[in-house]
Tab-separated table of C-alpha atoms in Angstrom:
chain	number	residue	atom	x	y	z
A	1	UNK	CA	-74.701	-22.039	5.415
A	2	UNK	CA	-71.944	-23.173	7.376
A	3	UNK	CA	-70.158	-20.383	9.338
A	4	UNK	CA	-66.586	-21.678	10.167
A	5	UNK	CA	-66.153	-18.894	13.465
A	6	UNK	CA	-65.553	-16.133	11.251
A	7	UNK	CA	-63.748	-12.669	12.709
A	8	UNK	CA	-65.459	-10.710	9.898
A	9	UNK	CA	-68.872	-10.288	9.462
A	10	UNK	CA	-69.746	-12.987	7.651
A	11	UNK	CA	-71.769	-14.549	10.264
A	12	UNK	CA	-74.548	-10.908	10.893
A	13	UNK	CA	-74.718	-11.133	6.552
A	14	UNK	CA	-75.528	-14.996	7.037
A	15	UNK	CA	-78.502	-14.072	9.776
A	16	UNK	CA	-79.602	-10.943	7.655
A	17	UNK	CA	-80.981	-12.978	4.694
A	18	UNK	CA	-84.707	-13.674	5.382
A	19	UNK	CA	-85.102	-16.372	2.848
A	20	UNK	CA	-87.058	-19.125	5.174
A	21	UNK	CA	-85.231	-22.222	3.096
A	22	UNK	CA	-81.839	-21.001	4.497
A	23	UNK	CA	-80.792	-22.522	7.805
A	24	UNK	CA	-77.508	-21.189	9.223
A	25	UNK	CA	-75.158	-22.852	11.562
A	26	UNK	CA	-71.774	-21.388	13.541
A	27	UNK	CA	-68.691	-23.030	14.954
A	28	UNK	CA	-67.654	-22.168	17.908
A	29	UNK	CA	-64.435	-22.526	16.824
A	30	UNK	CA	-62.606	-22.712	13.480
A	31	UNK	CA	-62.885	-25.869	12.442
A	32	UNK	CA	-60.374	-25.550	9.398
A	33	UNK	CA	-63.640	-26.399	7.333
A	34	UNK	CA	-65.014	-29.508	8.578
A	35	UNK	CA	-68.718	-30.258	8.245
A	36	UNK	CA	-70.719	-30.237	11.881
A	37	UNK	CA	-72.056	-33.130	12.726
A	38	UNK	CA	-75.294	-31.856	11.979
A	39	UNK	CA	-74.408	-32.622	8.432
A	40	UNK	CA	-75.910	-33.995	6.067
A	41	UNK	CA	-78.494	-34.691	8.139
A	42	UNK	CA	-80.214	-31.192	8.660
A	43	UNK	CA	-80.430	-30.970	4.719
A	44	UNK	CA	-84.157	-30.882	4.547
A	45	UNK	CA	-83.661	-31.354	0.554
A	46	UNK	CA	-83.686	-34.685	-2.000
A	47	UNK	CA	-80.208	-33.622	-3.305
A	48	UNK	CA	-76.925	-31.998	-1.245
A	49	UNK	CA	-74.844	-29.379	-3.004
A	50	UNK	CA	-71.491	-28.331	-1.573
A	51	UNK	CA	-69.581	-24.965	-2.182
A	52	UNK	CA	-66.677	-23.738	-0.565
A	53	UNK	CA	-66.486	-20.357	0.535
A	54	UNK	CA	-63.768	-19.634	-2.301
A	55	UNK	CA	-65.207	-21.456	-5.439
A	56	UNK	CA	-67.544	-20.370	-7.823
A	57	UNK	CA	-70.731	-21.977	-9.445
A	58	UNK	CA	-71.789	-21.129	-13.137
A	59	UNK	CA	-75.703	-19.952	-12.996
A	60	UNK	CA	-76.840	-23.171	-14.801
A	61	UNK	CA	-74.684	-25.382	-12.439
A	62	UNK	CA	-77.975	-26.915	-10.413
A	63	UNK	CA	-80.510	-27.089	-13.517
A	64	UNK	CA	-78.313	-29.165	-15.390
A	65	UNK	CA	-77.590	-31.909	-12.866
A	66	UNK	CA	-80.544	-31.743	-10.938
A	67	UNK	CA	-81.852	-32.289	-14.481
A	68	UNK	CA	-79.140	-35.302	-14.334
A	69	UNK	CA	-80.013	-37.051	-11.730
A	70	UNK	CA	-84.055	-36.689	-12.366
A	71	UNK	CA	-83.164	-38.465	-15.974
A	72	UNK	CA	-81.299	-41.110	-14.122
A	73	UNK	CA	-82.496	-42.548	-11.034
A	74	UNK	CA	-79.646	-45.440	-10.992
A	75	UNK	CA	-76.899	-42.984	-10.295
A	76	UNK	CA	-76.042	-41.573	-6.955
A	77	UNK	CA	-74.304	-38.291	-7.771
A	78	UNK	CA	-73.241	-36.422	-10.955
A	79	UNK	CA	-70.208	-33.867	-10.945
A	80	UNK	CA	-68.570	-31.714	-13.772
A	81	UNK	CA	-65.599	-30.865	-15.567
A	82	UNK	CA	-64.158	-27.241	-14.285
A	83	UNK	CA	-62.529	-23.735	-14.669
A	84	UNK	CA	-59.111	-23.547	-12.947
A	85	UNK	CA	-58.872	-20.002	-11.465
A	86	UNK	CA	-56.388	-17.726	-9.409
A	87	UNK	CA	-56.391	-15.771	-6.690
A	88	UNK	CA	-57.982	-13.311	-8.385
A	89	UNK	CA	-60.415	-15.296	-10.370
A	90	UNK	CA	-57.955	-14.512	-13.132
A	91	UNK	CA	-57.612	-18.169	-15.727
A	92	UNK	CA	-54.913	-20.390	-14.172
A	93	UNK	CA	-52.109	-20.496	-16.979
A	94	UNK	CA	-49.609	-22.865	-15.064
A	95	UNK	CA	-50.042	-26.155	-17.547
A	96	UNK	CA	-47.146	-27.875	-14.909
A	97	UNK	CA	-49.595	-27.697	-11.585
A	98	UNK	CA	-51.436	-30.329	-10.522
A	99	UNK	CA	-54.756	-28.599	-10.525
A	100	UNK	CA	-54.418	-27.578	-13.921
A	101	UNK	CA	-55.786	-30.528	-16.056
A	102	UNK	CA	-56.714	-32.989	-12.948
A	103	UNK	CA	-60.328	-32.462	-13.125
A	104	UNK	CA	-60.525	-33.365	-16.742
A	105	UNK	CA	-61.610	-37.170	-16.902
A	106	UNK	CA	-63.286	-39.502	-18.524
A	107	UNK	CA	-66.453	-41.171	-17.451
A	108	UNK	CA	-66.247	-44.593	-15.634
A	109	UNK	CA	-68.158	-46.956	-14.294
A	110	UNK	CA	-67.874	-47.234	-10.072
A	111	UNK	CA	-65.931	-50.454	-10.294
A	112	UNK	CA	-63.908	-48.495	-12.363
A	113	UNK	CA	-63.608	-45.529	-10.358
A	114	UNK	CA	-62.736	-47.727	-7.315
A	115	UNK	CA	-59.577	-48.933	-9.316
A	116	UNK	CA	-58.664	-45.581	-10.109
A	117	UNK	CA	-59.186	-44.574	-6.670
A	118	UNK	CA	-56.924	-47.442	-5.527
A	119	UNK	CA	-53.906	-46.643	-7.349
A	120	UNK	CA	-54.320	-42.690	-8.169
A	121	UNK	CA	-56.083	-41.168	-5.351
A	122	UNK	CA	-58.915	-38.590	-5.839
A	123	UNK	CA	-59.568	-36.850	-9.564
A	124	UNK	CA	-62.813	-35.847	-8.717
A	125	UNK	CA	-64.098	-32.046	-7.943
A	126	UNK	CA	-65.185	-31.722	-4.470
A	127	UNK	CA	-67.459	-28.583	-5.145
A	128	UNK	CA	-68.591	-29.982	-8.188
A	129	UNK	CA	-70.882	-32.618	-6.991
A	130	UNK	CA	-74.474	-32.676	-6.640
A	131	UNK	CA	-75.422	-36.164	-4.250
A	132	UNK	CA	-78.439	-37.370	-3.321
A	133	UNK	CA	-79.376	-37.496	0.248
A	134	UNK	CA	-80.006	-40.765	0.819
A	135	UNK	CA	-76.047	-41.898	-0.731
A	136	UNK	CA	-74.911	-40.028	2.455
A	137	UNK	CA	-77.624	-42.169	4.694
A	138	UNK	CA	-76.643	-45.652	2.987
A	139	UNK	CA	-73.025	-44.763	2.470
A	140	UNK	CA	-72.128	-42.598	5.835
A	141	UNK	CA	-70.956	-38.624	5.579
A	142	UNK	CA	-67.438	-37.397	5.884
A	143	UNK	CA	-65.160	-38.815	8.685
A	144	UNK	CA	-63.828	-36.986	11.403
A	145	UNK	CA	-60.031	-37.185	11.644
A	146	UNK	CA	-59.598	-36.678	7.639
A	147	UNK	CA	-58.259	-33.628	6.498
A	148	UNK	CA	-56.656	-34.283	2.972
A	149	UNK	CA	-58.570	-37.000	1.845
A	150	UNK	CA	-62.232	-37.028	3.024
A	151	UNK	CA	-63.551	-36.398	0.066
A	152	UNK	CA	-61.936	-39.101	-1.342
A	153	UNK	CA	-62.583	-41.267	1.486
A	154	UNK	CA	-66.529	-40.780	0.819
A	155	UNK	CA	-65.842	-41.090	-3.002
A	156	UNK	CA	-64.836	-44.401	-2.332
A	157	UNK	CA	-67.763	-45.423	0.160
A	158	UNK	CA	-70.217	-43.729	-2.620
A	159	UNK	CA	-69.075	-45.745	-5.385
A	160	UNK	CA	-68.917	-49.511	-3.556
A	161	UNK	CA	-72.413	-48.529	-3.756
A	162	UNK	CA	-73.549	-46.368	-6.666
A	163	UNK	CA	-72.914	-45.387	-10.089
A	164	UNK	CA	-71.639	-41.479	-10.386
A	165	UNK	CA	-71.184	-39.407	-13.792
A	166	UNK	CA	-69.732	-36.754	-14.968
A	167	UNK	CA	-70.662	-34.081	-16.989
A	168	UNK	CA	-68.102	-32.579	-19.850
A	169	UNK	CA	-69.768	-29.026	-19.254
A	170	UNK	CA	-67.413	-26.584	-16.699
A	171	UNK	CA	-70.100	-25.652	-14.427
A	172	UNK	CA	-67.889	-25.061	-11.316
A	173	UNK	CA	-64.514	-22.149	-11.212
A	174	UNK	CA	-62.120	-23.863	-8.904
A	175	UNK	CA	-59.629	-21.412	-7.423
A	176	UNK	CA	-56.364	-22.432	-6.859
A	177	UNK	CA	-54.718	-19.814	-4.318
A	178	UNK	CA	-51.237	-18.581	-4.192
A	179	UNK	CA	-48.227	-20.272	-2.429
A	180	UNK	CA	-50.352	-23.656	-2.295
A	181	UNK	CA	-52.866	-22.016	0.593
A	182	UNK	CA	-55.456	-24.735	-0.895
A	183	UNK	CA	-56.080	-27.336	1.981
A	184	UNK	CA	-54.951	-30.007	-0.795
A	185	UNK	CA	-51.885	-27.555	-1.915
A	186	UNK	CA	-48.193	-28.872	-2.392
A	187	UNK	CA	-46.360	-28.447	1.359
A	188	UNK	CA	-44.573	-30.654	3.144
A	189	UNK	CA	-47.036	-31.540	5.913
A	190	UNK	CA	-49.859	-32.002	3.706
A	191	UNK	CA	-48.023	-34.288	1.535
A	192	UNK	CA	-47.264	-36.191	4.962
A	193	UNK	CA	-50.670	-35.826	6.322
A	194	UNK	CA	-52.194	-37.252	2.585
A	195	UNK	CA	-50.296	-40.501	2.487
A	196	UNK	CA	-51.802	-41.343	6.009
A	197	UNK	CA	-54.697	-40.449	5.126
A	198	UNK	CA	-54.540	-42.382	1.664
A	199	UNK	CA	-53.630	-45.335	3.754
A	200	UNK	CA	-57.028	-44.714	5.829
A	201	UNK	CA	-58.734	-44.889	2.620
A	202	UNK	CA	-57.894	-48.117	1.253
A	203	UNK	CA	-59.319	-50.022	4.477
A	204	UNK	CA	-62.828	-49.359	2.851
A	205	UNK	CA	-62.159	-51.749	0.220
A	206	UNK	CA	-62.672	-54.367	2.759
A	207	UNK	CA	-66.218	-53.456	2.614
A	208	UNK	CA	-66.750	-55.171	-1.087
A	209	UNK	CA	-69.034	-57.760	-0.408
A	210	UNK	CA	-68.808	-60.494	-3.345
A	211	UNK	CA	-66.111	-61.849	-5.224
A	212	UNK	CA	-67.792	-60.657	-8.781
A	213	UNK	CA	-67.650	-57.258	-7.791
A	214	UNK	CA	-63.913	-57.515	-6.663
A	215	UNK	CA	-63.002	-58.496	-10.005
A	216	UNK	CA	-64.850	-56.175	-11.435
A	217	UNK	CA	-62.853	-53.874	-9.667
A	218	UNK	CA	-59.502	-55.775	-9.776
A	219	UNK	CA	-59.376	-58.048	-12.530
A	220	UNK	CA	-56.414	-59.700	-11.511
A	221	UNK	CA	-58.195	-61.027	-8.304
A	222	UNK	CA	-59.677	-63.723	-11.140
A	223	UNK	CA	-56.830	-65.739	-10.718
A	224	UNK	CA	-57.723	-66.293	-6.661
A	225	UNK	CA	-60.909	-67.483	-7.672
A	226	UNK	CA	-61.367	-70.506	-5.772
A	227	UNK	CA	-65.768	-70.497	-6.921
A	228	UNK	CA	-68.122	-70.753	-3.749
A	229	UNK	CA	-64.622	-71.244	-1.142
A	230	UNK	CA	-63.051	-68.130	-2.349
A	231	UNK	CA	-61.388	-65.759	0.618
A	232	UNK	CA	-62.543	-62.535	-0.684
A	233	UNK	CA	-59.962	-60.808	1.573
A	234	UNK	CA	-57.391	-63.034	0.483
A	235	UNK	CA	-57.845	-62.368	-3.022
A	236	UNK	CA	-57.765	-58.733	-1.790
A	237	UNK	CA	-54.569	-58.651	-0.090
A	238	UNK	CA	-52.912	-60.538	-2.850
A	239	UNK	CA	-54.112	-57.985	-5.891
A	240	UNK	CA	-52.650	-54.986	-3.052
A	241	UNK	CA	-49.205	-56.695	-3.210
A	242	UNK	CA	-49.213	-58.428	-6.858
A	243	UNK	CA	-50.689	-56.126	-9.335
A	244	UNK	CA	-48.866	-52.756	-9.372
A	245	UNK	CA	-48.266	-52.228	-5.548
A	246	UNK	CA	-47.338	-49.425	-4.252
A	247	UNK	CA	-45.641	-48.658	-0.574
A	248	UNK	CA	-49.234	-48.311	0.851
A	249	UNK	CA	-50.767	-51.105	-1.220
A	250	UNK	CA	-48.649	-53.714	-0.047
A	251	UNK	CA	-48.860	-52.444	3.722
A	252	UNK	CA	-52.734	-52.893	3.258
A	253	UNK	CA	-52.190	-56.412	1.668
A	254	UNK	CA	-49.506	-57.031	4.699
A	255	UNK	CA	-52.173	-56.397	7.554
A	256	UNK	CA	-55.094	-57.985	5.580
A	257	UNK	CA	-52.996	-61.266	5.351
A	258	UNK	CA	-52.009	-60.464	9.353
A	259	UNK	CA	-55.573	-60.804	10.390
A	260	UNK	CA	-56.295	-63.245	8.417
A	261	UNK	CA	-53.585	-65.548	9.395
A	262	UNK	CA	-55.072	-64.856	13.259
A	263	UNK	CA	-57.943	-66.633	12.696
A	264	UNK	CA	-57.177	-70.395	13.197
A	265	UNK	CA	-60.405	-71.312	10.414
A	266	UNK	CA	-59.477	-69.090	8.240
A	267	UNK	CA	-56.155	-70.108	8.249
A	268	UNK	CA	-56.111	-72.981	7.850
A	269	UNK	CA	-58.985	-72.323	4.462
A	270	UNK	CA	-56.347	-70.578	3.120
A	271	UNK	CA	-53.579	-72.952	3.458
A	272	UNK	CA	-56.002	-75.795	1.642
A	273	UNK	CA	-57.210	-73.274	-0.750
A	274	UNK	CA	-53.691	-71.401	-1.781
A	275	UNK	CA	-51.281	-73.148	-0.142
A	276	UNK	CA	-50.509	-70.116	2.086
A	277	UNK	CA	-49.284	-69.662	5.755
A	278	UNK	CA	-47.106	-67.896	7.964
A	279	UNK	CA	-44.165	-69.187	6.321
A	280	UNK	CA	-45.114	-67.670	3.226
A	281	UNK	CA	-46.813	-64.448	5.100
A	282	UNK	CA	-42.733	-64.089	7.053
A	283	UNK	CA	-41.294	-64.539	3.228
A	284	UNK	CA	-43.468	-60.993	2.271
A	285	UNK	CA	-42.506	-59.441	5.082
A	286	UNK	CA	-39.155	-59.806	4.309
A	287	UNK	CA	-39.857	-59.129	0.578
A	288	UNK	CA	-41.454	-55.800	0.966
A	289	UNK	CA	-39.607	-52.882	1.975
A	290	UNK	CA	-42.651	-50.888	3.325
A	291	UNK	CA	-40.624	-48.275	5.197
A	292	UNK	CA	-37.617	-48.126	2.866
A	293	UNK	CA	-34.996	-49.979	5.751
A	294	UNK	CA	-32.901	-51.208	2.840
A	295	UNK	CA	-34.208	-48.456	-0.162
A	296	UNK	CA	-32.122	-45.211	1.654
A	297	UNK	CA	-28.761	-46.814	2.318
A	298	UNK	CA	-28.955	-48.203	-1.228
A	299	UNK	CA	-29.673	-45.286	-2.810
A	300	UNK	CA	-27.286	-43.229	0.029
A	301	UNK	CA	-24.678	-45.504	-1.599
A	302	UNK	CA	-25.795	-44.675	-5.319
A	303	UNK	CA	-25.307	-40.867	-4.333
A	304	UNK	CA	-21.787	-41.503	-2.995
A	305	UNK	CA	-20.661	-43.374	-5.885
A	306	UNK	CA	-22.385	-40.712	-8.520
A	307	UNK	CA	-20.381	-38.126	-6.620
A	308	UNK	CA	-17.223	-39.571	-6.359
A	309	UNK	CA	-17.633	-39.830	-10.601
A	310	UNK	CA	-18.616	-36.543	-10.462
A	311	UNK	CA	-15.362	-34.964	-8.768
A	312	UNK	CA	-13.129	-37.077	-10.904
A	313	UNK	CA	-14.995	-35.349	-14.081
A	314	UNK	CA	-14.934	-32.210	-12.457
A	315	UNK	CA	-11.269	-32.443	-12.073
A	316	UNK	CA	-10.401	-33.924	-15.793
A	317	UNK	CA	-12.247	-30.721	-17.315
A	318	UNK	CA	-9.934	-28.824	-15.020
A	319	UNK	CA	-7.094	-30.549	-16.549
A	320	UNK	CA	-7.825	-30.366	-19.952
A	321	UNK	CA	-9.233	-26.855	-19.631
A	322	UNK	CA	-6.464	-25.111	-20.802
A	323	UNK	CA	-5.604	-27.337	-23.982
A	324	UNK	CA	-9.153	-26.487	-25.318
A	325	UNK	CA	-8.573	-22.945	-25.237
A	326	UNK	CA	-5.476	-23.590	-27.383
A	327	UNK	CA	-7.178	-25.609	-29.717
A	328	UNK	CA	-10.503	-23.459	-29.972
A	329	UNK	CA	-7.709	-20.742	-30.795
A	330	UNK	CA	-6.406	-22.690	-33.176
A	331	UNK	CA	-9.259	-24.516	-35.206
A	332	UNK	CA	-11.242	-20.359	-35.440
A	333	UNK	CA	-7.533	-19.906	-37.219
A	334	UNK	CA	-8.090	-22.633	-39.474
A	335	UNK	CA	-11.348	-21.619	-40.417
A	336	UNK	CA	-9.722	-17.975	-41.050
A	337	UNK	CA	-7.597	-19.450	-43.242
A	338	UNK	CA	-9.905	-22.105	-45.134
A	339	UNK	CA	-12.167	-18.931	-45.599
A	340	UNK	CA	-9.359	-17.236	-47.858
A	341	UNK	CA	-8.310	-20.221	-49.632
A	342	UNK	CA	-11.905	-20.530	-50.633
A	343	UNK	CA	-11.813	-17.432	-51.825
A	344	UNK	CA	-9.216	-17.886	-54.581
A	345	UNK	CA	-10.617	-20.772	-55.764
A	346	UNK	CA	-13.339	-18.856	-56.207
A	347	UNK	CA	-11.460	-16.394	-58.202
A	348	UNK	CA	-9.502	-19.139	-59.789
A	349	UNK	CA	-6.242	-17.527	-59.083
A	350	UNK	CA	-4.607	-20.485	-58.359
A	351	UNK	CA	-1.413	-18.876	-58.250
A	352	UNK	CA	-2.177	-16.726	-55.573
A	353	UNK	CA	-3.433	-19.682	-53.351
A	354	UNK	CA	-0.353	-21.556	-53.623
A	355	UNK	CA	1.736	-18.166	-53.196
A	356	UNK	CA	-0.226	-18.239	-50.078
A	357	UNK	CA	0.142	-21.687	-48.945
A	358	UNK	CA	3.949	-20.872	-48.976
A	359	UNK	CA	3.695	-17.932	-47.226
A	360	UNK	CA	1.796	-20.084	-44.370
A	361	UNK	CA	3.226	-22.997	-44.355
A	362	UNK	CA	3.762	-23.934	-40.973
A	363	UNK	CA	0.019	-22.829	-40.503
A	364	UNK	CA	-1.289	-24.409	-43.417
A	365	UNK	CA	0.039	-27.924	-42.013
């Protein structure tokens, strides 16, 4: 039990159990949450269970993927669906929030899951997961300096090396707190802090290790298939800027192709291989507006223009206002009047229509 300096007295009801298997450690100062460096490490346990102080786990939650992973030695770690809760532990009703459906997904393999990763970020529920101890040996725990993302950020470094699953059952309640308090939730400096962070995250996909597994991942990196010569980073960098890219994508693909192009051997590979070099590399840089130089004063201009159109509509309603309260007047008259004329046709007195036609006249026409 991690206790994150606590002012209550969480920390004399932590030291009052006397259940030998618990082992209790403090910070000395809040750490907004961040596992010690003790962990995982003083887990004396095969598998690692994590549960924030503010979620919930069903009673069956452990037997069932402990059950999981005993029935399937192949896969690393096995998470679950969940219950979206409030505050209160009340059922989260708001279908528009990101938490409210996020969690639902489908199962896929880690290849997969890496290309989801890439383009999507995280869909996985952090205190959901049941991992065996030896994934965090092989695969490294959380890193320091990750706020946002670091559960995505070991995601990723889990799944370059071992299958995951998920199970359909909701055996976790994930609480979603008011005014976004969650350390993911929707404010400004989180949604800052997340895209560095995302950024942070892709540099692990540097760590694939064969070509086959890349396109397994990507499968667009088939086309930079060059057999035994093959840059694997090249092919990398390419998929980052070609297939989908997004700002952060094609800075990743940007510096891959920056280091690569340092290295006079490789270099020069890649120029026999793709016909690529720093010409081509200054061409991208020039293509791809990572920091939106030319995006804002473009769309600055589209905001000017839409306004300017929006004053002159403003001022032809103005104009016109006062000839459609005339005619409104005028058609609810004609309406009045159509009313009545129905009326004796009705009552086929088609005297008294035309004895009221002349009557009205000048309204009639």
């Amino acid at each position: 039990i991690l206790d994150d300096a606590s002012t209550d007295e969480s920390w004399a009801i932590i030291n009052s159990y006397s259940d030998p298997r618990i082992q209790a450690f403090r910070n000395n100062t809040n750490q907004l949450g961040e596992f010690p460096e003790a962990f995982p490490q003083a887990a004396t346990g095969e598998y690692i269970a994590i549960n924030h102080s503010d979620d919930v786990w069903e009673p069956n939650r452990l037997s069932q993927q402990v059950a999981y992973l005993e029935e399937n030695p192949d896969v690393g770690a096995v998470f679950s669906c969940a219950n979206i809760i409030g505050e209160q532990g009340e059922p989260f009703e708001d279908k528009t929030h990101f938490y409210h459906s996020i969690f639902n997904q489908p199962n896929r393999s880690r290849h997969e899951w890496l290309n989801f990763f890439f383009y999507h970020g995280n869909a996985l529920c952090h205190p959901s997961v049941l991992i065996r101890k030896v994934c965090y040996e092989q695969c490294g725990s959380y890193r320091y300096g990750l706020f946002q993302l670091p559960d995505l950020d070991m995601w990723i470094r889990l799944c370059l090396k071992y299958e995951i699953y998920i199970l359909p059952d909701k055996l976790v309640r994930f609480r979603v707190h008011d005014n976004e308090a969650n350390v993911s939730g929707n404010q400004p400096e989180k949604r800052i802090r997340s895209m560095y962070e995302f950024y942070k995250t892709l540099e692990n996909y540097k760590k694939i290790e064969n070509f086959d597994d890349l396109v397994k991942v990507f499968p667009y990196a088939e086309k930079f298939n060059r057999k035994e010569d093959t840059d694997l980073h090249f092919a990398l960098a390419m998929v980052a800027l070609e297939e989908n890219p997004t700002i952060l994508t094609q800075l990743f693909g940007l510096d891959i192709l920056f280091e690569l192009l340092a290295d006079p051997i490789r270099s020069a590979n890649i120029k026999y291989l793709y016909n690529f070099d720093h010409m081509d590399f200054i061409d991208l840089t020039g293509k791809h507006d990572i920091f939106s130089r030319e995006q804002i004063p473009y769309l600055h201009r589209i905001l000017v223009e839409k306004d300017e159109q929006l004053k002159v509509l403003n001022q032809t309603i103005a104009e016109i206002a006062p000839f459609t309260g005339m005619l409104t007047k005028r058609v609810a008259k004609i309406i009045r009047l159509a009313h009545k004329a129905i009326g004796y046709v009705m009552r086929r007195d088609f005297d008294g229509l035309i004895k009221r036609i002349r009557m009205r006249k000048q309204d009639t026409l």
